[in-house]
mmCIF file of C-alpha atoms in Angstrom:
data_model
loop_
_atom_site.group_PDB
_atom_site.id
_atom_site.type_symbol
_atom_site.label_atom_id
_atom_site.label_comp_id
_atom_site.label_asym_id
_atom_site.label_seq_id
_atom_site.Cartn_x
_atom_site.Cartn_y
_atom_site.Cartn_z
ATOM 1 C CA GLY A 1 148.115 34.073 123.409
ATOM 2 C CA GLN A 2 147.279 33.863 119.742
ATOM 3 C CA ASN A 3 150.512 32.598 118.236
ATOM 4 C CA ILE A 4 150.850 32.723 114.494
ATOM 5 C CA ASP A 5 153.516 30.340 113.244
ATOM 6 C CA GLN A 6 155.131 30.403 109.831
ATOM 7 C CA PRO A 7 158.586 29.423 108.580
ATOM 8 C CA THR A 8 161.250 32.082 108.889
ATOM 9 C CA GLU A 9 162.860 31.651 105.500
ATOM 10 C CA MET A 10 162.297 29.773 102.258
ATOM 11 C CA THR A 11 164.149 29.628 98.961
ATOM 12 C CA ALA A 12 162.904 28.645 95.516
ATOM 13 C CA THR A 13 163.854 28.818 91.874
ATOM 14 C CA GLU A 14 162.393 31.115 89.251
ATOM 15 C CA GLY A 15 159.432 29.408 87.529
ATOM 16 C CA ALA A 16 158.835 26.981 90.396
ATOM 17 C CA ILE A 17 155.939 26.680 92.857
ATOM 18 C CA VAL A 18 156.296 27.427 96.565
ATOM 19 C CA GLN A 19 153.878 26.879 99.457
ATOM 20 C CA ILE A 20 154.150 28.989 102.603
ATOM 21 C CA ASN A 21 152.333 27.515 105.595
ATOM 22 C CA CYS A 22 150.762 29.306 108.531
ATOM 23 C CA THR A 23 149.229 27.840 111.681
ATOM 24 C CA TYR A 24 147.261 29.743 114.285
ATOM 25 C CA GLN A 25 145.133 29.302 117.379
ATOM 26 C CA THR A 26 141.506 28.786 116.369
ATOM 27 C CA SER A 27 139.661 30.226 119.368
ATOM 28 C CA GLY A 28 137.879 33.462 118.399
ATOM 29 C CA PHE A 29 138.978 33.242 114.778
ATOM 30 C CA ASN A 30 137.348 35.680 112.332
ATOM 31 C CA GLY A 31 139.484 35.595 109.211
ATOM 32 C CA LEU A 32 143.004 35.250 107.839
ATOM 33 C CA PHE A 33 145.002 37.648 105.699
ATOM 34 C CA TRP A 34 148.164 37.262 103.661
ATOM 35 C CA TYR A 35 150.302 40.324 102.989
ATOM 36 C CA GLN A 36 153.438 40.781 100.900
ATOM 37 C CA GLN A 37 156.192 43.083 102.132
ATOM 38 C CA HIS A 38 159.242 43.996 100.063
ATOM 39 C CA ALA A 39 162.291 45.115 102.000
ATOM 40 C CA GLY A 40 161.944 48.688 103.188
ATOM 41 C CA GLU A 41 158.352 48.980 102.036
ATOM 42 C CA ALA A 42 154.932 48.768 103.698
ATOM 43 C CA PRO A 43 152.915 45.532 103.499
ATOM 44 C CA THR A 44 150.441 45.143 100.654
ATOM 45 C CA PHE A 45 147.313 43.006 100.717
ATOM 46 C CA LEU A 46 147.297 39.667 98.895
ATOM 47 C CA SER A 47 144.292 37.693 100.122
ATOM 48 C CA TYR A 48 141.629 37.259 102.765
ATOM 49 C CA ASN A 49 140.080 33.900 103.731
ATOM 50 C CA VAL A 50 137.045 33.473 105.945
ATOM 51 C CA LEU A 51 135.624 30.170 104.685
ATOM 52 C CA ASP A 52 137.389 26.838 104.223
ATOM 53 C CA GLY A 53 138.875 26.151 100.836
ATOM 54 C CA LEU A 54 141.105 27.570 98.175
ATOM 55 C CA GLU A 55 140.896 31.130 96.831
ATOM 56 C CA GLU A 56 142.766 31.649 93.582
ATOM 57 C CA LYS A 57 143.947 35.020 92.348
ATOM 58 C CA GLY A 58 146.262 34.823 89.354
ATOM 59 C CA ARG A 59 149.603 33.278 90.299
ATOM 60 C CA PHE A 60 148.737 33.432 93.988
ATOM 61 C CA SER A 61 146.292 31.166 95.857
ATOM 62 C CA SER A 62 145.418 30.979 99.529
ATOM 63 C CA PHE A 63 143.936 28.026 101.380
ATOM 64 C CA LEU A 64 142.200 27.882 104.739
ATOM 65 C CA SER A 65 141.151 25.076 107.083
ATOM 66 C CA ARG A 66 139.396 26.612 110.057
ATOM 67 C CA SER A 67 139.083 23.364 111.999
ATOM 68 C CA LYS A 68 142.820 22.729 111.732
ATOM 69 C CA GLY A 69 143.926 26.320 112.287
ATOM 70 C CA TYR A 70 145.939 26.118 109.096
ATOM 71 C CA SER A 71 146.449 28.193 105.989
ATOM 72 C CA TYR A 72 148.891 28.268 103.128
ATOM 73 C CA LEU A 73 149.848 30.728 100.428
ATOM 74 C CA LEU A 74 150.730 29.123 97.108
ATOM 75 C CA LEU A 75 152.853 31.031 94.627
ATOM 76 C CA LYS A 76 153.096 29.646 91.091
ATOM 77 C CA GLU A 77 155.450 30.482 88.209
ATOM 78 C CA LEU A 78 157.763 32.285 90.590
ATOM 79 C CA GLN A 79 159.403 35.474 89.408
ATOM 80 C CA MET A 80 162.410 37.280 90.819
ATOM 81 C CA LYS A 81 160.132 40.120 91.935
ATOM 82 C CA ASP A 82 158.325 37.668 94.244
ATOM 83 C CA SER A 83 161.348 37.787 96.569
ATOM 84 C CA ALA A 84 159.809 39.402 99.658
ATOM 85 C CA SER A 85 158.461 38.634 103.101
ATOM 86 C CA TYR A 86 155.015 37.064 103.261
ATOM 87 C CA LEU A 87 153.023 37.875 106.376
ATOM 88 C CA CYS A 88 150.208 35.738 107.709
ATOM 89 C CA ALA A 89 147.765 37.716 109.880
ATOM 90 C CA VAL A 90 144.722 36.514 111.775
ATOM 91 C CA SER A 91 141.725 38.574 112.821
ATOM 92 C CA TYR A 92 140.206 37.546 116.128
ATOM 93 C CA ASN A 93 137.011 38.549 117.922
ATOM 94 C CA THR A 94 139.018 41.091 119.894
ATOM 95 C CA ASP A 95 139.174 43.240 116.734
ATOM 96 C CA LYS A 96 142.920 42.818 116.802
ATOM 97 C CA LEU A 97 144.895 41.678 113.790
ATOM 98 C CA ILE A 98 147.756 39.455 114.901
ATOM 99 C CA PHE A 99 150.665 39.163 112.498
ATOM 100 C CA GLY A 100 153.135 36.334 112.252
ATOM 101 C CA THR A 101 156.805 37.224 112.025
ATOM 102 C CA GLY A 102 156.709 36.643 108.275
ATOM 103 C CA THR A 103 158.374 34.236 105.878
ATOM 104 C CA ARG A 104 161.269 35.663 103.897
ATOM 105 C CA LEU A 105 161.187 34.149 100.420
ATOM 106 C CA GLN A 106 164.227 34.329 98.166
ATOM 107 C CA VAL A 107 163.773 33.443 94.498
ATOM 108 C CA PHE A 108 166.912 32.462 92.604
ATOM 109 C CA PRO A 109 167.394 32.405 88.837
ATOM 110 C CA GLY M 1 142.594 58.147 95.131
ATOM 111 C CA ALA M 2 145.123 59.004 97.805
ATOM 112 C CA GLY M 3 146.413 56.227 100.004
ATOM 113 C CA VAL M 4 147.355 56.274 103.666
ATOM 114 C CA SER M 5 149.957 58.919 104.385
ATOM 115 C CA GLN M 6 152.246 59.250 107.385
ATOM 116 C CA SER M 7 154.521 61.998 108.580
ATOM 117 C CA PRO M 8 157.329 62.447 109.145
ATOM 118 C CA SER M 9 158.873 59.720 107.023
ATOM 119 C CA ASN M 10 161.987 59.771 109.180
ATOM 120 C CA LYS M 11 162.523 61.061 112.693
ATOM 121 C CA VAL M 12 165.764 61.119 114.629
ATOM 122 C CA THR M 13 165.482 62.185 118.233
ATOM 123 C CA GLU M 14 167.462 62.140 121.434
ATOM 124 C CA LYS M 15 166.673 59.816 124.291
ATOM 125 C CA GLY M 16 164.187 61.406 126.666
ATOM 126 C CA LYS M 17 162.500 63.649 124.109
ATOM 127 C CA ASP M 18 158.842 63.349 123.113
ATOM 128 C CA VAL M 19 157.828 62.564 119.520
ATOM 129 C CA GLU M 20 154.527 62.772 117.680
ATOM 130 C CA LEU M 21 153.765 60.640 114.636
ATOM 131 C CA ARG M 22 150.887 61.408 112.319
ATOM 132 C CA CYS M 23 148.674 59.221 110.162
ATOM 133 C CA ASP M 24 146.161 60.334 107.533
ATOM 134 C CA PRO M 25 143.952 57.374 106.618
ATOM 135 C CA ILE M 26 142.102 56.851 103.367
ATOM 136 C CA SER M 27 139.006 59.044 103.323
ATOM 137 C CA GLY M 28 135.946 57.154 104.537
ATOM 138 C CA HIS M 29 137.865 54.399 106.295
ATOM 139 C CA THR M 30 136.423 53.944 109.772
ATOM 140 C CA ALA M 31 139.085 51.643 111.198
ATOM 141 C CA LEU M 32 142.661 52.763 111.839
ATOM 142 C CA TYR M 33 145.543 50.698 113.186
ATOM 143 C CA TRP M 34 149.022 51.455 114.483
ATOM 144 C CA TYR M 35 151.807 48.849 114.301
ATOM 145 C CA ARG M 36 155.491 48.811 115.104
ATOM 146 C CA GLN M 37 158.092 46.871 113.166
ATOM 147 C CA SER M 38 161.638 46.489 114.415
ATOM 148 C CA LEU M 39 164.409 45.618 111.964
ATOM 149 C CA GLY M 40 163.846 42.135 110.562
ATOM 150 C CA GLN M 41 160.882 41.495 112.829
ATOM 151 C CA GLY M 42 157.174 41.012 112.269
ATOM 152 C CA LEU M 43 154.500 43.602 112.859
ATOM 153 C CA GLU M 44 153.612 44.329 116.469
ATOM 154 C CA PHE M 45 150.065 45.571 117.004
ATOM 155 C CA LEU M 46 149.882 48.746 119.093
ATOM 156 C CA ILE M 47 146.350 50.159 118.994
ATOM 157 C CA TYR M 48 143.179 50.121 116.937
ATOM 158 C CA PHE M 49 140.561 52.854 116.433
ATOM 159 C CA GLN M 50 136.982 52.414 115.300
ATOM 160 C CA GLY M 51 135.915 55.952 114.540
ATOM 161 C CA ASN M 52 137.403 58.069 117.319
ATOM 162 C CA SER M 53 137.332 55.413 120.006
ATOM 163 C CA ALA M 54 140.005 52.841 120.735
ATOM 164 C CA PRO M 55 138.393 49.528 121.798
ATOM 165 C CA ASP M 56 141.762 47.865 122.136
ATOM 166 C CA LYS M 57 144.792 49.611 123.636
ATOM 167 C CA SER M 58 146.388 46.435 124.922
ATOM 168 C CA GLY M 59 149.250 46.543 122.465
ATOM 169 C CA LEU M 60 150.721 49.822 123.704
ATOM 170 C CA PRO M 61 154.129 48.848 125.166
ATOM 171 C CA SER M 62 154.055 51.254 128.120
ATOM 172 C CA ASP M 63 152.313 54.312 129.520
ATOM 173 C CA ARG M 64 154.778 56.453 127.580
ATOM 174 C CA PHE M 65 152.765 55.586 124.467
ATOM 175 C CA SER M 66 149.417 57.214 123.710
ATOM 176 C CA ALA M 67 147.304 57.750 120.624
ATOM 177 C CA GLU M 68 144.280 59.720 119.629
ATOM 178 C CA ARG M 69 142.070 60.112 116.620
ATOM 179 C CA THR M 70 139.951 63.146 115.920
ATOM 180 C CA GLY M 71 137.025 63.593 113.560
ATOM 181 C CA GLY M 72 137.211 59.941 112.610
ATOM 182 C CA SER M 73 140.174 60.785 110.427
ATOM 183 C CA VAL M 74 143.705 61.840 111.377
ATOM 184 C CA SER M 75 145.462 59.971 114.164
ATOM 185 C CA THR M 76 148.553 60.838 116.166
ATOM 186 C CA LEU M 77 150.768 58.445 118.079
ATOM 187 C CA THR M 78 152.757 60.136 120.834
ATOM 188 C CA ILE M 79 155.776 58.623 122.526
ATOM 189 C CA GLN M 80 156.946 60.451 125.640
ATOM 190 C CA ARG M 81 160.462 60.293 127.068
ATOM 191 C CA THR M 82 161.683 58.172 124.165
ATOM 192 C CA GLN M 83 164.070 55.291 124.817
ATOM 193 C CA GLN M 84 166.481 53.604 122.439
ATOM 194 C CA GLU M 85 164.295 50.495 122.316
ATOM 195 C CA ASP M 86 161.535 52.633 120.789
ATOM 196 C CA SER M 87 163.578 52.788 117.571
ATOM 197 C CA ALA M 88 161.522 51.062 114.874
ATOM 198 C CA VAL M 89 159.315 51.715 111.871
ATOM 199 C CA TYR M 90 155.835 52.784 112.956
ATOM 200 C CA LEU M 91 153.203 51.743 110.432
ATOM 201 C CA CYS M 92 149.652 52.996 110.201
ATOM 202 C CA ALA M 93 146.896 51.180 108.323
ATOM 203 C CA SER M 94 143.245 51.906 107.642
ATOM 204 C CA SER M 95 140.314 49.832 106.464
ATOM 205 C CA LEU M 96 136.710 50.491 105.509
ATOM 206 C CA TRP M 97 135.509 48.704 108.625
ATOM 207 C CA ASP M 98 136.685 46.020 111.048
ATOM 208 C CA ASP M 99 137.928 42.749 109.687
ATOM 209 C CA ASN M 100 138.575 44.099 106.228
ATOM 210 C CA GLU M 101 141.586 44.584 104.002
ATOM 211 C CA GLN M 102 144.009 47.003 105.600
ATOM 212 C CA PHE M 103 145.875 49.550 103.525
ATOM 213 C CA PHE M 104 149.231 50.489 104.957
ATOM 214 C CA GLY M 105 151.000 53.806 104.914
ATOM 215 C CA PRO M 106 154.730 54.074 104.107
ATOM 216 C CA GLY M 107 155.654 54.218 107.785
ATOM 217 C CA THR M 108 157.701 56.539 109.979
ATOM 218 C CA ARG M 109 161.232 55.376 110.734
ATOM 219 C CA LEU M 110 162.031 56.487 114.279
ATOM 220 C CA THR M 111 165.604 56.484 115.518
ATOM 221 C CA VAL M 112 166.288 57.291 119.152
ATOM 222 C CA LEU M 113 169.930 58.148 119.828
#
């Protein structure tokens, strides 16, 4: 299989920084996506990593280590509207995008 | 421009009936994906189309599920003899090509009574 593992739930305080980790099986790896999904809505794209390193996009950054099969999504200056599920998804050579079960983030005032 | 659209947005059906779900991808997107999401669960891959062909059908849960895509555009997902465990949100996504950002439609919420 191609298990994607990420924590089920996380909590953080408004204005803080939170890091959501994702591990995956490396065989056949093409690229890694992060999506945000608010309750009752469709997922929306956040980032795509193919090469090792950190990609920064405003308050959100995504990191990838291909050799370790590891990625994280870093959210800075948290806002209440960041409360959502964050989905890690890996593209493999089979042309299939495998999603993790998602990390439900709750931001408290 | 217009995003991915799906119809119907909600479908309630009786066990044993057939249902057809429709997806209109973003114009020009060659890749189209179907996923299923049960309440509180992650996305389950069902099938992927590149143009009109489906290189990977391994995610379809049973032979009651089938999908087609015509003209490299609209796709339909058909579930025959629906069962209660088929109840879920069915999401469609499209992308310009393989291994590229996927744009999701709003989903069809299917309830099988």
